[in-house]
Tab-separated table of C-alpha atoms in Angstrom:
chain	number	residue	atom	x	y	z
Q	1	MET	CA	5.401	97.918	22.987
Q	2	LYS	CA	8.641	99.709	23.800
Q	3	HIS	CA	8.458	98.591	27.460
Q	4	THR	CA	7.808	94.954	26.371
Q	5	THR	CA	10.779	95.054	23.983
Q	6	ARG	CA	13.058	96.531	26.684
Q	7	ARG	CA	11.911	93.940	29.245
Q	8	THR	CA	12.513	91.172	26.749
Q	9	PHE	CA	16.051	92.516	26.016
Q	10	ILE	CA	16.884	92.763	29.660
Q	11	SER	CA	15.588	89.297	30.332
Q	12	THR	CA	17.505	87.867	27.431
Q	13	THR	CA	20.684	89.661	28.500
Q	14	LEU	CA	20.343	88.490	32.095
Q	15	ALA	CA	19.781	84.959	30.904
Q	16	ALA	CA	22.926	85.111	28.720
Q	17	LEU	CA	24.977	86.497	31.593
Q	18	GLY	CA	23.563	83.785	33.860
Q	19	ALA	CA	24.479	81.081	31.335
Q	20	ALA	CA	28.012	82.512	30.974
Q	21	GLY	CA	28.288	82.590	34.776
Q	22	VAL	CA	27.250	78.944	34.981
Q	23	ALA	CA	29.737	78.032	32.227
Q	24	PHE	CA	32.567	79.936	34.005
Q	25	SER	CA	31.554	78.380	37.302
Q	26	GLY	CA	31.660	74.956	35.703
Q	27	ALA	CA	35.043	75.534	34.182
Q	28	ALA	CA	36.424	76.763	37.461
Q	29	SER	CA	34.899	73.793	39.192
Q	30	ALA	CA	36.440	71.449	36.643
Q	31	GLN	CA	39.864	72.978	37.250
Q	32	GLY	CA	39.322	72.696	40.954
Q	33	GLU	CA	38.494	68.958	40.670
Q	34	TYR	CA	41.525	68.343	38.401
Q	35	PRO	CA	42.450	65.655	37.666
Q	36	THR	CA	39.385	63.613	36.934
Q	37	ARG	CA	41.014	61.231	34.406
Q	38	PRO	CA	44.453	59.717	33.698
Q	39	ILE	CA	47.380	61.995	33.075
Q	40	THR	CA	50.021	61.245	30.422
Q	41	ILE	CA	53.661	62.347	30.911
Q	42	VAL	CA	55.471	62.347	27.574
Q	43	VAL	CA	59.136	61.412	27.712
Q	44	PRO	CA	60.795	62.187	24.410
Q	45	HIS	CA	63.483	59.541	24.721
Q	46	ALA	CA	63.713	55.740	24.671
Q	47	PRO	CA	62.979	53.729	27.932
Q	48	GLY	CA	65.863	53.002	30.286
Q	49	GLY	CA	67.879	56.245	30.029
Q	50	ALA	CA	68.424	58.925	32.605
Q	51	VAL	CA	65.394	60.994	31.552
Q	52	ASP	CA	63.050	58.057	31.406
Q	53	SER	CA	64.207	56.623	34.729
Q	54	THR	CA	63.756	59.942	36.509
Q	55	ALA	CA	60.402	60.507	34.894
Q	56	ARG	CA	59.085	57.191	36.054
Q	57	LEU	CA	60.216	57.769	39.607
Q	58	PHE	CA	58.400	61.127	39.551
Q	59	ALA	CA	55.280	59.712	37.862
Q	60	ASP	CA	54.874	57.115	40.557
Q	61	LYS	CA	54.841	59.764	43.241
Q	62	LEU	CA	52.627	62.123	41.307
Q	63	ARG	CA	50.093	59.305	41.037
Q	64	ASP	CA	50.053	59.111	44.800
Q	65	GLU	CA	49.748	62.858	45.284
Q	66	LEU	CA	46.953	63.471	42.811
Q	67	LYS	CA	45.110	60.162	43.442
Q	68	GLN	CA	44.882	59.628	39.701
Q	69	SER	CA	46.588	57.354	37.172
Q	70	VAL	CA	49.728	58.818	35.667
Q	71	VAL	CA	51.119	57.112	32.570
Q	72	VAL	CA	54.639	57.606	31.093
Q	73	GLU	CA	54.582	57.543	27.291
Q	74	ASN	CA	57.887	57.369	25.379
Q	75	ARG	CA	57.927	59.282	22.081
Q	76	ALA	CA	61.594	59.110	21.101
Q	77	GLY	CA	63.391	60.574	18.140
Q	78	ALA	CA	65.098	63.636	16.709
Q	79	SER	CA	66.966	64.462	19.964
Q	80	GLY	CA	63.687	64.716	21.808
Q	81	MET	CA	61.907	66.978	19.394
Q	82	ILE	CA	59.324	64.477	18.213
Q	83	GLY	CA	57.878	64.122	21.750
Q	84	ALA	CA	58.131	67.856	22.333
Q	85	ALA	CA	56.251	68.694	19.164
Q	86	HIS	CA	53.490	66.261	20.206
Q	87	VAL	CA	53.097	68.009	23.587
Q	88	ALA	CA	53.153	71.478	22.039
Q	89	ARG	CA	50.114	70.512	19.909
Q	90	ALA	CA	48.244	68.837	22.772
Q	91	ASP	CA	45.171	70.264	24.471
Q	92	ALA	CA	46.071	72.735	27.234
Q	93	ASP	CA	44.039	70.902	29.830
Q	94	GLY	CA	46.738	69.541	32.130
Q	95	TYR	CA	46.266	65.904	30.963
Q	96	THR	CA	49.318	65.847	28.662
Q	97	LEU	CA	52.581	66.806	30.388
Q	98	TYR	CA	56.154	66.772	29.262
Q	99	PHE	CA	59.248	65.558	31.126
Q	100	ASN	CA	62.709	66.203	29.727
Q	101	ALA	CA	66.259	67.230	30.514
Q	102	SER	CA	68.196	70.355	29.566
Q	103	ILE	CA	68.359	69.192	25.985
Q	104	HIS	CA	64.836	70.656	25.429
Q	105	SER	CA	66.236	74.152	25.865
Q	106	ILE	CA	69.420	73.361	23.885
Q	107	ASN	CA	67.539	72.081	20.834
Q	108	SER	CA	65.957	75.396	20.163
Q	109	LEU	CA	69.429	76.987	19.883
Q	110	LEU	CA	70.842	74.353	17.537
Q	111	TYR	CA	67.883	73.713	15.262
Q	112	LYS	CA	66.624	77.256	14.727
Q	113	LYS	CA	65.830	76.780	11.035
Q	114	THR	CA	64.066	73.408	11.333
Q	115	ILE	CA	62.478	73.045	14.803
Q	116	LYS	CA	58.688	72.733	14.611
Q	117	PHE	CA	57.886	74.423	17.941
Q	118	ASP	CA	59.096	77.205	20.214
Q	119	ALA	CA	60.710	75.703	23.314
Q	120	VAL	CA	59.720	78.633	25.421
Q	121	LYS	CA	56.437	80.080	24.007
Q	122	ASP	CA	54.756	76.736	23.287
Q	123	PHE	CA	55.317	75.349	26.810
Q	124	THR	CA	54.552	76.324	30.435
Q	125	PRO	CA	57.401	75.413	32.852
Q	126	ILE	CA	55.689	73.741	35.836
Q	127	SER	CA	58.652	72.766	38.033
Q	128	MET	CA	62.341	72.040	37.867
Q	129	LEU	CA	62.768	68.714	39.698
Q	130	ALA	CA	66.351	67.380	39.755
Q	131	GLN	CA	69.858	67.696	38.451
Q	132	GLY	CA	72.934	65.590	38.152
Q	133	ALA	CA	76.528	66.148	37.349
Q	134	LEU	CA	78.231	64.273	34.549
Q	135	ILE	CA	81.084	61.780	34.808
Q	136	PHE	CA	84.088	62.443	32.546
Q	137	SER	CA	85.304	58.867	31.872
Q	138	VAL	CA	87.736	57.157	29.593
Q	139	HIS	CA	88.362	53.535	28.482
Q	140	PRO	CA	90.763	51.860	30.981
Q	141	GLN	CA	93.441	51.389	28.301
Q	142	VAL	CA	93.752	55.165	27.907
Q	143	PRO	CA	97.011	55.908	29.842
Q	144	ALA	CA	95.688	58.790	31.896
Q	145	SER	CA	94.584	58.849	35.509
Q	146	ASN	CA	93.507	62.500	35.585
Q	147	VAL	CA	92.264	65.301	33.284
Q	148	LYS	CA	95.720	66.940	33.027
Q	149	ASP	CA	97.334	63.698	31.814
Q	150	PHE	CA	94.499	63.160	29.326
Q	151	VAL	CA	94.941	66.660	27.860
Q	152	SER	CA	98.622	65.920	27.260
Q	153	LEU	CA	97.740	62.692	25.518
Q	154	LEU	CA	95.248	64.458	23.237
Q	155	LYS	CA	97.738	67.188	22.357
Q	156	ASN	CA	100.565	64.698	21.666
Q	157	GLU	CA	98.513	62.272	19.573
Q	158	PRO	CA	95.154	63.903	18.573
Q	159	LYS	CA	94.377	61.448	15.842
Q	160	LYS	CA	94.427	58.554	18.289
Q	161	TYR	CA	91.521	59.720	20.434
Q	162	THR	CA	87.814	60.405	20.003
Q	163	PHE	CA	84.982	61.625	22.226
Q	164	VAL	CA	81.433	60.184	22.052
Q	165	THR	CA	78.135	61.684	22.959
Q	166	SER	CA	74.744	60.047	23.508
Q	167	GLY	CA	72.880	62.781	21.751
Q	168	PHE	CA	73.525	65.851	19.702
Q	169	GLY	CA	72.854	68.889	21.881
Q	170	SER	CA	72.790	66.978	25.130
Q	171	ALA	CA	74.465	68.231	28.271
Q	172	GLY	CA	77.237	65.707	27.685
Q	173	HIS	CA	77.753	66.947	24.109
Q	174	LEU	CA	78.021	70.618	25.189
Q	175	ALA	CA	80.321	69.666	28.105
Q	176	ALA	CA	82.733	67.770	25.780
Q	177	ALA	CA	82.620	70.558	23.245
Q	178	GLN	CA	83.412	73.082	26.015
Q	179	PHE	CA	86.335	70.969	27.252
Q	180	LEU	CA	87.850	70.629	23.744
Q	181	TYR	CA	87.349	74.369	23.187
Q	182	GLU	CA	89.141	75.275	26.406
Q	183	THR	CA	92.034	73.013	25.504
Q	184	SER	CA	92.186	74.382	21.906
Q	185	LEU	CA	91.450	70.896	20.544
Q	186	SER	CA	88.019	71.465	18.944
Q	187	SER	CA	89.305	71.056	15.438
Q	188	GLN	CA	91.416	68.030	16.150
Q	189	ILE	CA	89.372	65.710	18.326
Q	190	PRO	CA	86.021	64.513	16.857
Q	191	ILE	CA	82.879	64.089	18.984
Q	192	VAL	CA	81.086	61.010	17.566
Q	193	LEU	CA	77.290	61.171	17.781
Q	194	TYR	CA	75.357	58.086	18.949
Q	195	LYS	CA	71.588	57.532	19.252
Q	196	GLY	CA	71.407	57.021	22.976
Q	197	ALA	CA	73.660	56.277	25.978
Q	198	ALA	CA	73.510	52.517	25.693
Q	199	PRO	CA	75.239	52.156	22.257
Q	200	ALA	CA	77.649	54.964	23.035
Q	201	LEU	CA	78.740	53.341	26.319
Q	202	GLN	CA	78.946	49.949	24.629
Q	203	ASP	CA	81.596	51.292	22.205
Q	204	LEU	CA	83.368	53.213	24.962
Q	205	VAL	CA	83.576	50.074	27.123
Q	206	GLY	CA	84.709	48.164	24.056
Q	207	GLY	CA	87.486	50.643	23.328
Q	208	GLN	CA	86.181	51.809	19.928
Q	209	VAL	CA	86.055	55.353	21.270
Q	210	SER	CA	88.107	57.027	24.016
Q	211	ALA	CA	86.128	59.343	26.248
Q	212	MET	CA	82.664	60.526	27.177
Q	213	MET	CA	80.860	62.961	29.523
Q	214	ASP	CA	77.636	61.358	30.569
Q	215	PRO	CA	75.099	61.355	33.457
Q	216	MET	CA	75.981	59.115	36.387
Q	217	LEU	CA	72.889	56.968	36.013
Q	218	SER	CA	74.188	55.349	32.857
Q	219	SER	CA	77.995	55.623	33.387
Q	220	LEU	CA	78.437	54.963	37.063
Q	221	PRO	CA	77.806	51.173	36.903
Q	222	HIS	CA	80.618	50.814	34.347
Q	223	VAL	CA	82.932	52.950	36.483
Q	224	LYS	CA	82.121	50.817	39.573
Q	225	ALA	CA	82.718	47.633	37.575
Q	226	GLY	CA	86.151	48.840	36.400
Q	227	LYS	CA	85.088	48.925	32.813
Q	228	LEU	CA	85.604	52.704	32.593
Q	229	ARG	CA	87.989	55.097	34.482
Q	230	ALA	CA	86.460	58.290	35.884
Q	231	LEU	CA	88.756	61.281	35.501
Q	232	ALA	CA	86.436	63.996	36.884
Q	233	VAL	CA	82.893	64.998	37.577
Q	234	THR	CA	81.332	68.165	36.253
Q	235	GLY	CA	79.475	69.388	39.332
Q	236	ARG	CA	80.516	72.155	41.680
Q	237	GLU	CA	81.173	69.618	44.410
Q	238	ARG	CA	82.553	66.073	44.421
Q	239	SER	CA	79.900	63.372	44.181
Q	240	PRO	CA	79.347	61.222	47.295
Q	241	LEU	CA	79.095	58.278	44.959
Q	242	LEU	CA	82.630	58.913	43.699
Q	243	PRO	CA	84.296	60.803	46.579
Q	244	ASP	CA	87.861	60.170	45.291
Q	245	VAL	CA	87.136	61.649	41.836
Q	246	PRO	CA	87.885	65.390	41.585
Q	247	THR	CA	85.705	67.996	39.948
Q	248	MET	CA	86.634	69.722	36.702
Q	249	ARG	CA	87.268	72.903	38.784
Q	250	GLU	CA	89.785	70.972	40.840
Q	251	SER	CA	91.329	69.658	37.669
Q	252	GLY	CA	92.263	73.115	36.469
Q	253	PHE	CA	89.014	74.239	34.707
Q	254	LYS	CA	87.915	76.842	37.191
Q	255	ASP	CA	84.564	77.844	35.522
Q	256	PHE	CA	83.672	74.393	34.235
Q	257	GLU	CA	80.311	73.246	35.652
Q	258	PHE	CA	77.706	71.194	33.827
Q	259	TYR	CA	74.593	69.483	34.984
Q	260	SER	CA	71.955	67.531	33.210
Q	261	TRP	CA	68.813	68.994	34.777
Q	262	TYR	CA	65.291	67.685	34.616
Q	263	GLY	CA	61.946	69.390	34.626
Q	264	LEU	CA	58.174	69.172	34.098
Q	265	TRP	CA	56.346	71.283	31.460
Q	266	SER	CA	52.801	71.434	30.083
Q	267	PRO	CA	51.587	72.920	26.786
Q	268	ALA	CA	51.236	76.669	26.764
Q	269	LYS	CA	48.097	78.302	28.200
Q	270	VAL	CA	47.175	75.517	30.682
Q	271	PRO	CA	44.975	77.188	33.389
Q	272	THR	CA	46.943	78.748	36.180
Q	273	GLU	CA	45.158	76.762	38.830
Q	274	ILE	CA	46.175	73.491	37.221
Q	275	VAL	CA	49.793	74.626	37.012
Q	276	LYS	CA	49.699	75.624	40.682
Q	277	LYS	CA	48.268	72.220	41.693
Q	278	LEU	CA	50.953	70.374	39.682
Q	279	ASP	CA	53.700	72.619	41.012
Q	280	ALA	CA	52.510	72.093	44.603
Q	281	ALA	CA	52.613	68.345	44.085
Q	282	SER	CA	56.101	68.567	42.556
Q	283	ALA	CA	57.374	70.537	45.562
Q	284	LYS	CA	56.017	67.900	47.959
Q	285	ILE	CA	57.437	65.052	45.952
Q	286	MET	CA	60.917	66.471	45.688
Q	287	ALA	CA	60.981	67.259	49.383
Q	288	SER	CA	60.358	63.598	50.217
Q	289	ALA	CA	63.318	61.860	51.956
Q	290	GLU	CA	62.495	58.715	50.010
Q	291	VAL	CA	62.724	60.479	46.630
Q	292	LYS	CA	65.966	62.256	47.580
Q	293	GLU	CA	67.512	58.988	48.623
Q	294	ARG	CA	66.464	57.330	45.448
Q	295	LEU	CA	67.774	60.147	43.310
Q	296	ALA	CA	71.059	60.132	45.160
Q	297	SER	CA	71.511	56.445	44.456
Q	298	LEU	CA	71.176	57.301	40.730
Q	299	GLY	CA	73.683	60.176	40.845
Q	300	PHE	CA	71.069	62.995	40.960
Q	301	GLU	CA	69.928	65.416	43.559
Q	302	ALA	CA	66.494	67.059	44.131
Q	303	ALA	CA	66.687	70.586	42.729
Q	304	TYR	CA	63.109	71.862	42.915
Q	305	LYS	CA	62.265	75.327	41.577
Q	306	ASN	CA	58.685	76.627	41.263
Q	307	SER	CA	57.156	77.595	37.933
Q	308	ALA	CA	58.344	81.188	37.976
Q	309	ASP	CA	61.907	80.402	39.101
Q	310	PHE	CA	62.130	77.501	36.644
Q	311	ALA	CA	61.222	79.885	33.812
Q	312	LYS	CA	64.026	82.302	34.927
Q	313	TYR	CA	66.507	79.399	35.249
Q	314	ILE	CA	65.674	78.244	31.673
Q	315	ASP	CA	66.366	81.735	30.328
Q	316	SER	CA	69.749	81.900	32.160
Q	317	GLU	CA	70.774	78.390	31.040
Q	318	MET	CA	69.843	79.105	27.390
Q	319	ALA	CA	72.027	82.231	27.491
Q	320	ARG	CA	74.917	80.140	28.901
Q	321	TYR	CA	74.398	77.329	26.371
Q	322	GLN	CA	74.472	79.854	23.475
Q	323	LYS	CA	77.848	81.107	24.589
Q	324	VAL	CA	79.211	77.510	24.562
Q	325	ILE	CA	77.629	76.805	21.122
Q	326	ASP	CA	79.118	79.989	19.635
Q	327	ALA	CA	82.525	79.433	21.206
Q	328	ALA	CA	82.798	75.806	20.179
Q	329	HIS	CA	81.260	76.463	16.761
Q	330	ILE	CA	78.693	73.755	17.195
Q	331	THR	CA	76.486	73.617	14.149
Q	332	VAL	CA	73.896	71.171	12.721
Q	333	GLU	CA	75.280	69.453	9.626
């Protein structure tokens, strides 16, 4: 009887282990076959802006690389936090991805008391993809042809001028705040918040507001048309799209460098093999001459970083943003 019981126990145990092995093998196989159904990339902003346009360019190429349908879904609102919260709650299976700009990392520093997710712990960075400098532009009736002249105007008649930003906590918002802080004008020149680049630029072109720092994708057409005057760009080097416009460094702000950067995330705990597959596809896409040329025409450059390097970059950028927020006393009202 004892031998029978022992044999039964051993048989049952081996069967259980065999079933677990089959399940594990099946899971590994499923990951190896990924993707087997459509992928959704959530963009937490309205269609037509810099983030949406870059995401759609990437999604088209990802579709080709993975041989699977890739759909861009816009979930706009709350400075991108509505879309981010949706992704943070999504299944960690690689079928819901997240595409956003640097504002994703900035939000967690500004909305510490109210944010519904952890911008680091609830997401897996897959790849950094691109970056673009901002254009510092003014309405043509502003009597300044360079940054130095504009600073003089602001100091002489501070109540006459206003900055505008397309989103609270955006790269453009922090860049404007940094500029006003470095010129000791933070308390005198307001930064007016708009819900998106389109309405902000509409009022800037119309002369209702004076100045803006904004990605090239949305501002460059107005500069080219003569509806705005570019005073500087915020990158380390001059832009080939505006070769005659100096950088902020050349304009007397030696450490001033801001980019709106773009990346791909997934929910936390997505299987490593899926992350690797998506990262490899990202690397190939961003190395494409066609993609680089298309990005350049929009004022961006390919700036690929793998998953590990992207995570490190996010940490360093968040530390830098926190210094700007503290120095400029940026708070959520």
